[in-house]
């Protein structure tokens, strides 16, 4: 008999004040998960379904790692749970795994909490003998996560902060352009982070004509292809990120449309965040 | 003495202007007296044409005879032999084209209200009988059902009654398929679906939610590793279609599946829901089927001022049930027929604000036998809309097809089966929308029942 219950939080760790890592006991998903795939979870019976990319897995232990940024109502409530608590629903693995076959030299670019998703991709590439240059960017020193893990998974690591409080000062695009100018020729650039960051990485790599793959993060509900909420325009065609992606050829993605669609519920989200804040305050009292 | 009234006992229902502001069930159901009075309209024909019209072959005159006697529990037992979901079917079946369409009383006057009587019996049972059905003795054989919609639930119920160890695998967090995410609360209260699923669980059926078969476990693994001896695929047709017109990816444009999932499954209409749904003023629902009616009536209940059904053919060709169209009209839904959208136009924030349409005229019948809509020249006009819901139909999800070797499918994605529901793979059966494409609840149930009989036969002779 296993000591854990299904969907139980086996380990919880605060990576920085706004980012939390959880290991969830989910043996069926742990057995199948691949880098690039995601899960959908519901915290409680009244909860909404939110997508989170799989940040790691332990097939033997039967656990799946998720790393999330506390940005709104649901992630606040999720962060209130502790080791031993169970999530109401945890479903996956969903989406298509990142393609790593045949790649010899890759630049992996991660922004903020997107680094959590970029890490398993970098690891897999590195394990396959691919030369991995990782460029990870954060707003400031306090928000840096997974530095040690990236160091282990990369042949070269450039850490950037917007304000220069740690690593090099500047944006990930500055670092990437520098590496390209130094004469590094990449088979592919894999960019994972906020939409705006992925857009600017793409504008840069287009200039140098380096194949680029981005992991898109639209609004999702079911995550199995039955509603089209997560649809994007890719190469002029409508694609569902949950089943056709989330990885896409960056040169084909309509980023402006994706950015606009991501703002569909900002007002509602602000109210939900406030509600969760009030709930937290009550708990503290 | 039979009741020779030419008309059905009317169904009591909530006032249209009250109900279009809430999600309470519209039709209130017969009282005992109404049910007995309506049952007395049945002539108890010897050749029972109504039974032929029922896809699961309920012995209709027999159960109605028990209502006449006031023995409602016995009436329930008769229905339950053929249908595991009577409270659902009594509500959502298109009886006019099935059992009631064959009723001899319908030749002169209105047919017997078979659906309403079935619903009465099932509700009476659910309200008065607290006992759950007893679990039959196991025969030791394991069967897996993929999908917990009407076909899967029916197949599971039938097999469980025969003593099979049945496990249902459902991708969403709640069982019921279209009964929970698609059909709104005001047509089918979710507590009723839950009760029917509890009955199945009492029969020993295991329901595993959050299991996306094809991703977390493949069908071949279910057979090889988990030792299921037969599989029934009832995964439905859940992939929404879009028109492919400009502006379809603007904010405020949705598939009907998305709106219905937010509203029905995630309860976004409730104030304490954590799942948002957009508040809109002018909503256009494109399409004319039952799903379009459901989406339009939900939009009205969410507070929209003007809700339009935009349909390219005329009122006569609407594929939705007549009763649903009437209900929608009573609730104030505006029908813009012979109209087809050509473009959705957004405002400066990227939100839909207008929809360009053309008027249509009907030409000669096309391959489907319906008159073909043709664009009327110089008829372009613009509607003010801040929400567009596409209810254009759905197709089967390719996930199972793509992850199961040797499973033959049609070009459009439907799984190919013989008349017993057997696929191109031994021991693997399929039915419902996964085979036929989007159809009705009761046809899916009929397919589930047939496949259960075939699986029983197959495993007994193996």
XYZ file of C-alpha atoms in Angstrom:
747
model
C 0.000 0.000 0.000
C 1.167 3.466 -0.823
C 1.347 5.980 1.982
C -0.118 8.802 -0.112
C -3.650 9.575 -1.207
C -4.464 10.455 -4.799
C -3.863 14.154 -5.579
C -2.160 14.667 -2.216
C 0.456 17.400 -1.830
C 3.551 15.395 -0.945
C 5.916 18.365 -0.771
C 5.481 22.125 -0.842
C 8.296 24.631 -1.190
C 8.252 28.393 -1.627
C 10.732 29.178 -4.384
C 10.327 32.915 -3.902
C 7.667 35.147 -2.327
C 5.355 34.754 -5.337
C 6.243 31.328 -6.712
C 5.472 27.984 -5.086
C 6.475 24.459 -6.020
C 4.301 21.469 -5.171
C 4.814 17.770 -5.705
C 1.472 16.033 -6.195
C 0.921 12.289 -5.804
C -0.629 11.203 -9.106
C 0.933 7.899 -10.209
C -0.980 7.515 -13.497
C 0.103 10.944 -14.712
C 3.672 10.530 -13.366
C 4.018 7.341 -15.402
C 3.183 9.079 -18.684
C 4.216 12.722 -18.325
C 6.696 14.254 -20.801
C 8.257 17.763 -20.835
C 5.962 20.263 -22.527
C 2.733 18.596 -21.428
C 0.410 20.139 -18.860
C -2.207 19.284 -16.260
C -5.521 20.884 -15.302
C -6.437 21.158 -11.659
C -9.312 22.229 -9.434
C -8.442 23.168 -5.882
C -11.865 22.481 -4.353
C -15.399 21.542 -5.245
C -16.359 25.097 -6.178
C -13.093 25.797 -7.925
C -12.361 26.734 -11.524
C -10.178 24.549 -13.750
C -6.713 26.026 -14.335
C -3.905 24.728 -16.554
C -0.334 24.380 -15.253
C 2.584 22.962 -17.171
C 4.265 19.883 -15.751
C 7.529 21.105 -14.197
C 8.833 17.653 -13.366
C 7.844 14.113 -12.474
C 9.136 11.145 -10.522
C 7.892 7.974 -12.165
C 8.978 5.746 -9.266
C 7.534 7.888 -6.506
C 4.421 8.570 -8.587
C 4.590 12.331 -8.220
C 4.165 15.259 -10.601
C 5.712 18.655 -9.866
C 3.886 21.899 -10.528
C 5.312 25.378 -10.069
C 2.905 28.291 -10.001
C 2.991 32.024 -9.539
C 0.459 33.508 -7.141
C -1.357 35.842 -9.506
C -5.060 35.608 -8.713
C -7.896 34.054 -6.752
C -7.293 30.402 -7.564
C -3.500 30.434 -7.203
C -3.878 32.261 -3.853
C -6.233 29.574 -2.568
C -4.004 26.849 -3.999
C -1.081 28.368 -2.132
C -3.053 28.148 1.137
C -2.930 24.344 0.933
C -0.152 22.507 2.741
C 1.655 19.190 2.606
C -0.864 16.434 3.279
C -3.813 18.312 1.771
C -5.398 16.964 -1.408
C -6.372 18.769 -4.594
C -9.940 18.081 -5.652
C -9.073 17.304 -9.275
C -5.804 16.771 -11.118
C -5.992 15.646 -14.735
C -3.375 14.994 -17.391
C -0.986 14.693 -19.004
C -2.544 16.975 -21.623
C -1.258 18.553 -24.828
C 1.644 17.436 -26.981
C 5.119 16.917 -25.565
C 7.935 19.224 -26.708
C 9.802 17.776 -29.667
C 13.454 17.290 -28.811
C 14.462 14.635 -31.311
C 17.527 15.343 -33.437
C 18.405 18.682 -31.864
C 22.147 19.245 -31.416
C 22.376 22.787 -30.063
C 19.502 24.710 -28.565
C 18.954 27.987 -26.739
C 16.301 27.621 -24.050
C 14.857 30.968 -23.015
C 12.746 31.181 -19.844
C 11.013 34.193 -18.372
C 9.796 34.380 -14.765
C 7.673 31.417 -13.757
C 8.019 30.194 -17.369
C 11.463 28.961 -16.253
C 9.673 26.206 -14.365
C 8.340 24.918 -17.667
C 11.593 25.502 -19.513
C 13.591 23.466 -16.998
C 12.283 19.970 -17.831
C 12.746 20.747 -21.540
C 16.337 21.866 -20.941
C 16.936 18.770 -18.804
C 15.600 16.397 -21.429
C 17.669 18.030 -24.177
C 20.753 17.953 -21.974
C 20.202 14.276 -21.096
C 19.918 13.505 -24.819
C 23.384 14.965 -25.382
C 22.210 18.232 -26.908
C 24.254 21.372 -26.179
C 21.958 23.575 -24.130
C 22.409 27.313 -23.642
C 19.866 28.542 -21.103
C 18.888 32.163 -20.756
C 16.645 32.856 -17.807
C 15.186 36.233 -16.922
C 13.570 37.658 -13.805
C 12.379 41.098 -12.709
C 14.764 41.236 -9.747
C 17.005 39.174 -7.457
C 14.192 38.169 -5.067
C 12.272 36.478 -7.871
C 15.086 34.237 -9.130
C 14.141 30.544 -9.118
C 15.746 27.231 -10.109
C 19.252 28.657 -10.650
C 20.982 25.503 -9.405
C 18.779 23.214 -11.476
C 19.405 25.241 -14.623
C 23.130 25.238 -14.008
C 23.059 21.430 -13.903
C 20.910 21.144 -17.037
C 22.842 23.619 -19.187
C 26.189 23.826 -20.931
C 25.958 27.578 -20.541
C 23.653 29.620 -18.340
C 22.989 33.352 -18.592
C 20.889 34.788 -15.782
C 19.312 38.177 -16.360
C 17.427 40.566 -14.101
C 15.538 43.606 -15.367
C 17.072 45.837 -12.695
C 20.515 44.241 -12.560
C 20.232 43.213 -8.893
C 21.508 39.737 -9.816
C 23.251 38.225 -12.819
C 23.373 40.542 -15.809
C 21.167 43.573 -16.187
C 18.702 43.548 -19.036
C 16.165 41.436 -20.884
C 16.531 37.863 -22.126
C 16.485 39.175 -25.682
C 19.672 41.177 -24.990
C 21.437 38.032 -23.810
C 20.156 35.921 -26.698
C 21.241 38.458 -29.288
C 24.688 38.620 -27.716
C 25.072 34.826 -27.884
C 23.990 34.816 -31.514
C 26.410 37.615 -32.341
C 29.200 35.688 -30.605
C 28.740 33.139 -33.361
C 26.570 30.509 -31.687
C 24.460 28.758 -34.265
C 21.366 27.162 -32.794
C 19.220 24.468 -34.393
C 16.338 25.944 -32.494
C 15.363 28.483 -29.849
C 12.737 27.358 -27.342
C 11.079 30.283 -25.549
C 8.739 29.931 -22.586
C 7.403 32.824 -20.542
C 4.972 35.739 -20.664
C 3.365 36.321 -24.091
C 5.123 39.646 -24.514
C 8.527 38.071 -23.849
C 7.873 35.261 -26.329
C 6.766 37.823 -28.897
C 10.007 39.812 -28.588
C 12.192 36.692 -28.639
C 10.403 35.759 -31.861
C 10.954 39.186 -33.425
C 14.668 38.792 -32.665
C 15.072 35.222 -33.948
C 13.133 36.097 -37.090
C 15.818 38.660 -37.827
C 18.455 35.896 -37.659
C 16.143 33.277 -39.174
C 16.556 30.749 -36.354
C 13.722 28.285 -35.960
C 11.828 29.147 -32.769
C 9.289 27.213 -30.733
C 7.075 28.872 -28.112
C 4.885 27.319 -25.430
C 1.584 29.197 -25.575
C -0.511 29.873 -22.478
C -4.064 30.902 -23.461
C -7.155 30.671 -21.252
C -8.369 27.076 -20.959
C -11.350 25.289 -19.461
C -11.474 21.588 -20.262
C -8.025 21.207 -21.846
C -9.179 18.262 -23.965
C -10.269 20.037 -27.161
C -13.993 20.328 -26.585
C -14.507 24.090 -26.329
C -11.966 26.099 -28.306
C -11.472 28.691 -25.565
C -7.703 28.271 -26.005
C -7.756 28.847 -29.761
C -4.974 30.751 -31.483
C -4.217 31.776 -35.011
C -1.150 29.867 -36.216
C -0.090 30.242 -39.837
C -3.451 31.836 -40.610
C -5.349 28.814 -39.262
C -7.256 28.395 -35.995
C -5.562 25.905 -33.646
C -6.549 24.690 -30.194
C -3.532 25.075 -27.891
C -4.709 22.283 -25.572
C -4.592 19.559 -28.223
C -2.562 20.984 -31.140
C -0.010 22.566 -28.762
C 0.844 24.148 -26.413
C 4.098 24.305 -28.460
C 3.932 26.106 -31.809
C 6.270 27.429 -34.488
C 6.759 30.961 -33.181
C 7.056 32.539 -36.640
C 3.484 31.434 -37.394
C 1.805 32.602 -34.152
C -0.396 35.720 -34.051
C 0.902 37.093 -30.743
C -1.159 40.285 -30.732
C -4.377 38.304 -30.982
C -3.196 35.948 -28.228
C -2.337 38.904 -25.978
C -5.760 40.455 -26.605
C -7.598 37.170 -25.901
C -5.620 36.651 -22.690
C -7.257 39.833 -21.353
C -10.832 38.583 -21.787
C -11.657 38.407 -18.089
C -9.406 41.007 -16.422
C -12.257 42.651 -14.485
C -13.616 39.382 -13.181
C -10.102 38.260 -12.282
C -9.484 41.449 -10.299
C -12.675 40.845 -8.285
C -11.720 37.199 -7.674
C -8.272 38.278 -6.479
C -9.821 40.759 -4.048
C -12.217 38.094 -2.756
C -9.351 35.672 -2.167
C -7.384 38.440 -0.404
C -10.284 39.056 1.969
C -10.524 35.340 2.606
C -6.829 35.231 3.446
C -7.137 38.187 5.808
C -9.958 36.414 7.647
C -7.822 33.284 7.975
C -5.011 35.307 9.490
C -7.321 36.899 12.085
C -63.063 4.036 -19.692
C -60.362 5.532 -21.899
C -60.002 9.286 -21.896
C -60.930 10.263 -25.471
C -59.762 13.881 -25.232
C -57.937 14.826 -28.449
C -55.412 16.904 -26.553
C -52.594 15.920 -24.202
C -52.805 17.068 -20.636
C -50.786 20.271 -20.781
C -47.499 20.389 -18.901
C -47.469 22.924 -16.069
C -44.514 25.249 -16.525
C -42.940 28.413 -15.117
C -44.078 31.696 -16.636
C -41.795 32.703 -19.526
C -40.948 36.104 -18.062
C -40.069 34.634 -14.692
C -38.046 31.694 -15.950
C -35.953 33.644 -18.446
C -34.234 35.271 -15.454
C -33.283 32.100 -13.576
C -31.978 28.591 -14.214
C -34.868 26.697 -12.548
C -36.445 23.837 -14.473
C -39.008 25.213 -16.944
C -41.381 22.246 -17.161
C -42.781 21.317 -13.767
C -44.077 17.808 -14.476
C -47.465 16.143 -14.075
C -49.254 15.653 -10.763
C -50.516 12.137 -9.943
C -54.000 13.104 -11.135
C -52.738 14.521 -14.434
C -50.570 11.435 -14.975
C -53.466 9.019 -14.416
C -55.749 11.115 -16.608
C -53.138 11.164 -19.384
C -52.448 7.429 -18.971
C -56.132 6.805 -19.597
C -55.710 8.258 -23.090
C -53.601 5.208 -24.006
C -55.641 2.591 -25.879
C -53.236 -0.252 -25.000
C -52.852 -1.282 -28.644
C -51.947 -4.923 -29.234
C -49.304 -4.222 -31.877
C -47.706 -1.406 -29.810
C -46.413 0.898 -32.591
C -45.011 3.282 -29.963
C -42.504 0.642 -28.788
C -41.018 0.472 -32.297
C -40.476 4.201 -32.148
C -38.409 3.950 -28.951
C -34.697 3.354 -29.646
C -34.366 1.309 -26.453
C -37.719 -0.467 -26.874
C -39.445 0.406 -23.569
C -42.708 -1.561 -23.156
C -44.754 1.622 -23.231
C -48.365 0.331 -23.023
C -47.408 -1.895 -20.060
C -45.888 0.883 -17.977
C -48.784 3.195 -18.837
C -51.227 0.471 -17.729
C -49.543 0.472 -14.318
C -49.951 4.258 -14.096
C -53.682 3.817 -14.750
C -53.760 1.482 -11.735
C -51.802 3.983 -9.657
C -48.935 1.505 -9.259
C -46.158 3.936 -10.121
C -43.327 1.815 -8.703
C -44.253 -1.097 -10.923
C -44.425 1.293 -13.874
C -40.856 2.338 -13.007
C -39.679 -1.271 -12.855
C -41.036 -1.907 -16.345
C -39.216 1.144 -17.767
C -35.980 0.332 -15.916
C -35.765 -3.041 -17.679
C -35.084 -1.150 -20.926
C -33.738 2.241 -19.865
C -31.305 3.164 -17.122
C -32.005 6.896 -17.507
C -35.795 7.426 -17.561
C -35.800 10.790 -15.753
C -33.361 12.074 -18.377
C -35.107 10.606 -21.432
C -38.558 11.706 -20.337
C -37.144 15.235 -20.444
C -34.808 15.435 -23.424
C -35.965 12.833 -25.995
C -37.514 14.223 -29.185
C -40.637 12.120 -28.565
C -42.489 13.694 -31.491
C -40.197 11.864 -33.921
C -39.914 8.695 -31.811
C -42.469 6.939 -29.561
C -45.126 9.644 -29.735
C -44.667 9.952 -33.490
C -45.945 6.373 -33.831
C -48.855 6.650 -31.341
C -52.252 5.885 -32.952
C -53.890 8.614 -30.911
C -51.743 11.029 -32.895
C -53.547 10.187 -36.154
C -56.537 12.196 -34.998
C -55.518 14.642 -32.300
C -52.413 14.641 -30.131
C -50.485 11.470 -29.241
C -50.339 10.191 -25.668
C -47.788 12.224 -23.665
C -45.427 9.244 -23.318
C -42.373 11.354 -22.492
C -44.248 13.273 -19.817
C -45.517 10.012 -18.308
C -42.051 8.463 -18.326
C -40.731 11.557 -16.606
C -43.543 11.440 -14.034
C -42.803 7.801 -13.189
C -39.051 8.373 -12.880
C -39.491 11.483 -10.717
C -42.042 9.687 -8.538
C -39.575 6.854 -8.023
C -36.652 9.186 -7.318
C -38.687 11.193 -4.806
C -40.293 8.287 -3.002
C -37.966 5.343 -3.216
C -34.909 5.858 -1.062
C -33.604 2.362 -1.657
C -30.813 1.988 -4.175
C -30.902 -0.994 -6.515
C -29.179 -4.140 -5.222
C -25.797 -5.074 -6.666
C -26.077 -8.154 -8.893
C -23.738 -11.116 -8.326
C -20.442 -10.650 -10.207
C -19.647 -12.915 -13.148
C -15.959 -11.973 -12.849
C -15.599 -10.366 -16.291
C -14.142 -6.845 -16.543
C -15.422 -4.292 -19.051
C -14.155 -0.710 -19.489
C -16.374 2.099 -20.756
C -14.728 5.206 -22.218
C -16.927 8.255 -21.607
C -19.784 8.737 -19.166
C -22.336 10.304 -21.499
C -25.674 8.718 -22.374
C -24.221 5.837 -24.437
C -21.595 4.937 -21.831
C -24.011 5.146 -18.901
C -26.563 2.959 -20.684
C -23.970 0.384 -21.723
C -22.567 0.344 -18.170
C -26.004 -0.082 -16.595
C -26.983 -2.908 -18.861
C -23.699 -4.795 -18.310
C -23.753 -4.222 -14.543
C -27.218 -5.778 -14.363
C -25.751 -8.855 -16.072
C -23.061 -9.103 -13.402
C -20.088 -7.573 -15.254
C -17.457 -5.614 -13.341
C -17.759 -2.288 -15.117
C -15.438 0.725 -14.871
C -16.328 4.002 -16.563
C -13.450 6.367 -17.452
C -14.439 10.034 -17.752
C -12.126 12.870 -18.856
C -13.934 15.679 -17.019
C -14.241 16.002 -13.249
C -17.902 15.046 -13.290
C -19.719 12.133 -14.933
C -22.646 12.595 -17.315
C -21.095 13.914 -20.541
C -23.442 16.210 -22.416
C -26.058 15.688 -19.686
C -23.901 17.740 -17.289
C -21.879 20.099 -19.475
C -24.245 20.554 -22.422
C -27.931 20.464 -21.517
C -28.748 23.354 -19.168
C -30.163 23.037 -15.663
C -33.486 24.570 -16.790
C -34.096 21.628 -19.131
C -32.411 18.892 -17.113
C -31.624 19.497 -13.432
C -28.171 18.138 -12.624
C -29.451 16.547 -9.392
C -31.456 14.180 -11.583
C -28.400 13.139 -13.573
C -26.525 12.624 -10.316
C -29.276 10.368 -8.975
C -29.204 8.197 -12.085
C -25.408 7.892 -11.746
C -25.750 6.990 -8.043
C -28.098 4.188 -9.092
C -25.422 2.880 -11.456
C -22.812 3.024 -8.704
C -25.145 1.000 -6.483
C -25.144 -1.641 -9.205
C -21.376 -1.838 -8.723
C -20.262 0.411 -11.603
C -16.993 2.211 -10.807
C -16.686 5.765 -12.150
C -13.133 7.088 -12.584
C -13.213 10.825 -13.353
C -10.271 12.970 -14.565
C -9.070 10.113 -16.772
C -8.350 11.185 -20.340
C -8.085 7.848 -22.122
C -5.547 8.075 -24.920
C -3.359 10.340 -22.785
C -3.143 8.922 -19.263
C -3.860 5.313 -20.272
C -4.293 3.983 -23.815
C -7.004 1.559 -24.850
C -4.350 -1.074 -25.555
C -3.016 -0.658 -22.021
C -6.518 -1.074 -20.608
C -6.626 -4.449 -22.348
C -3.038 -5.639 -21.787
C -2.082 -4.158 -18.421
C -5.398 -3.647 -16.694
C -6.998 -6.849 -18.042
C -10.247 -5.450 -19.351
C -11.774 -8.105 -21.597
C -13.949 -5.753 -23.630
C -14.077 -1.986 -24.183
C -16.941 0.288 -25.135
C -15.986 3.663 -26.601
C -18.665 6.264 -25.948
C -16.484 9.334 -26.131
C -19.003 11.408 -28.070
C -18.443 14.194 -30.575
C -17.191 17.103 -28.551
C -14.951 18.981 -30.973
C -16.657 22.276 -31.881
C -16.798 23.635 -35.437
C -16.183 27.245 -36.345
C -17.255 29.015 -39.552
C -13.810 30.134 -40.683
C -14.961 33.742 -41.232
C -12.785 36.775 -40.385
C -12.963 37.966 -36.787
C -13.868 34.620 -35.284
C -11.009 34.781 -32.766
C -12.000 38.180 -31.389
C -12.849 38.414 -27.694
C -16.549 37.804 -27.169
C -16.737 35.008 -29.772
C -17.303 31.551 -28.297
C -18.219 28.027 -29.274
C -21.551 26.941 -27.802
C -19.613 24.186 -26.019
C -17.509 26.780 -24.209
C -20.469 28.871 -23.028
C -22.468 25.777 -22.034
C -19.483 24.256 -20.194
C -18.874 27.481 -18.282
C -22.560 27.796 -17.404
C -23.613 24.180 -16.810
C -20.532 22.321 -15.636
C -18.731 25.211 -13.921
C -21.935 26.948 -12.727
C -20.643 30.335 -13.883
C -24.135 31.849 -13.517
C -23.978 31.499 -9.738
C -22.606 34.582 -7.971
C -20.048 32.599 -5.957
C -18.651 30.773 -8.984
C -14.909 31.042 -9.542
C -15.354 30.470 -13.282
C -16.173 33.685 -15.129
C -18.680 34.163 -17.933
C -18.966 37.331 -20.004
C -21.880 39.696 -19.394
C -23.248 40.675 -22.774
C -25.939 42.969 -24.071
C -26.517 41.837 -27.648
C -25.849 38.162 -28.268
C -25.990 36.384 -31.622
C -26.169 32.588 -31.573
C -25.283 31.173 -34.985
C -27.056 27.874 -35.751
C -30.488 26.315 -35.419
C -30.148 23.074 -33.464
C -30.972 22.216 -29.862
C -27.514 23.384 -28.802
C -28.202 26.801 -30.347
C -31.510 27.027 -28.435
C -29.779 26.031 -25.186
C -27.015 28.598 -25.682
C -29.500 31.364 -26.559
C -31.706 30.647 -23.556
C -28.634 30.599 -21.278
C -27.501 33.962 -22.689
C -30.933 35.443 -21.950
C -30.782 34.124 -18.389
C -27.331 35.649 -17.935
C -28.976 39.032 -18.479
C -28.523 39.846 -22.175
C -31.050 42.363 -23.507
C -31.262 41.025 -27.038
C -30.532 37.440 -27.956
C -30.730 36.477 -31.632
C -30.797 33.067 -33.259
C -29.051 33.601 -36.599
C -29.891 30.751 -38.979
C -29.266 30.457 -42.695
C -32.429 28.533 -43.573
C -36.046 29.344 -42.603
C -38.050 28.553 -39.464
C -39.413 25.381 -41.110
C -35.924 23.888 -41.434
C -34.763 24.563 -37.857
C -33.240 21.257 -36.693
C -34.080 21.967 -33.031
C -37.063 20.320 -31.343
C -40.299 22.232 -31.874
C -40.874 22.458 -28.139
C -37.447 24.035 -27.576
C -38.038 26.585 -30.344
C -41.410 27.484 -28.808
C -39.879 27.812 -25.351
C -37.131 30.037 -26.753
C -39.665 32.261 -28.534
C -41.781 32.581 -25.390
C -38.697 33.662 -23.473
C -38.027 36.483 -25.900
C -35.321 35.031 -28.148
C -35.398 36.836 -31.508
C -35.197 34.632 -34.618
C -33.227 36.091 -37.514
C -33.664 33.364 -40.090
C -32.435 33.264 -43.711
C -29.398 35.114 -42.418
C -25.733 34.099 -42.585
C -22.755 35.842 -40.950
C -19.815 36.731 -43.186
C -17.532 38.608 -40.805
C -17.234 39.631 -37.168
C -15.872 43.112 -36.569
C -14.038 44.140 -33.420
C -13.626 47.404 -31.536
C -10.304 48.974 -30.518
C -9.934 46.491 -27.604
C -10.228 43.471 -29.899
C -13.753 42.645 -28.705
C -16.577 41.741 -31.078
C -18.857 44.752 -31.647
C -20.565 44.123 -34.970
C -21.405 41.217 -37.215
C -21.683 41.498 -40.993
C -24.403 39.247 -42.435
C -26.063 38.486 -45.744
C -29.671 37.491 -46.369
C -30.389 34.126 -47.910
C -33.076 32.623 -50.141
C -33.865 28.923 -50.377
C -33.119 27.092 -53.603
C -33.503 23.466 -54.663
C -33.105 20.634 -52.114
C -29.436 19.619 -51.635
C -27.910 16.195 -50.873
C -29.329 16.316 -47.316
C -32.824 16.786 -48.753
C -33.115 20.279 -47.320
C -33.477 23.326 -49.502
C -30.123 24.885 -50.152
C -29.612 28.436 -48.865
C -28.294 30.849 -51.512
C -26.927 34.332 -50.841
C -29.299 37.121 -51.897
C -27.415 39.707 -53.926
C -26.717 43.120 -52.373
C -28.303 42.072 -49.093
C -25.346 42.711 -46.803
C -26.189 44.342 -43.463
C -24.556 44.825 -40.067
C -25.836 43.787 -36.622
C -24.711 45.281 -33.307
C -23.416 42.413 -31.179
C -20.984 42.173 -28.288
C -21.099 38.380 -28.110
C -21.268 35.734 -30.825
C -21.834 32.074 -29.992
C -21.106 29.517 -32.707
C -23.470 26.530 -32.466
C -22.589 24.875 -35.768
C -22.227 21.291 -34.614
C -19.370 19.137 -33.384
C -17.217 16.258 -34.572
C -15.508 13.370 -32.730
C -12.309 14.127 -30.812
C -9.365 12.456 -32.623
C -7.546 11.528 -29.383
C -8.754 7.911 -29.154
C -8.359 7.316 -32.879
C -4.804 8.674 -32.815
C -3.727 6.522 -29.870
C -5.395 3.201 -30.724
C -3.769 1.128 -33.434
C -5.984 -0.554 -35.977
C -9.138 1.330 -35.077
C -10.799 2.262 -38.373
C -12.528 5.613 -38.646
C -14.394 7.594 -41.275
C -12.683 10.570 -42.912
C -14.614 12.945 -40.642
C -13.487 11.078 -37.539
C -16.418 8.794 -36.722
C -15.437 5.311 -35.522
C -16.532 2.607 -37.975
C -18.602 -0.204 -36.440
C -20.881 -2.992 -37.602
C -24.537 -2.991 -36.567
C -23.702 -4.529 -33.172
C -21.301 -1.699 -32.415
C -18.159 -3.820 -32.990
C -15.184 -1.805 -34.303
C -12.361 -3.057 -36.522
C -10.698 -4.403 -33.350
C -11.816 -7.558 -31.565
C -13.392 -6.862 -28.183
C -13.600 -3.106 -28.802
C -17.085 -1.684 -29.317
C -18.262 1.873 -29.870
C -21.516 3.788 -30.028
C -23.240 7.137 -29.753
C -21.901 10.352 -31.245
C -18.364 8.875 -31.464
C -19.788 6.672 -34.262
C -22.620 8.711 -35.762
C -21.426 12.286 -35.214
C -23.610 14.650 -33.170
C -27.073 13.086 -32.755
C -29.554 12.654 -29.896
C -29.320 11.400 -26.317
C -31.699 8.528 -26.927
C -29.932 7.306 -30.079
C -26.721 7.204 -28.049
C -28.549 5.224 -25.377
C -29.872 2.811 -27.983
C -26.329 2.281 -29.281
C -25.044 1.745 -25.737
C -27.719 -0.850 -25.073
C -27.022 -2.704 -28.325
C -23.286 -2.749 -27.678
C -23.870 -4.078 -24.155
C -25.857 -6.985 -25.594
C -23.098 -7.661 -28.145
C -20.388 -7.507 -25.455
C -22.387 -9.932 -23.298
C -22.696 -12.315 -26.215
C -18.973 -11.974 -27.077
C -17.690 -12.581 -23.548
C -20.058 -15.481 -22.884
C -18.865 -17.278 -26.018
C -15.186 -16.440 -25.604
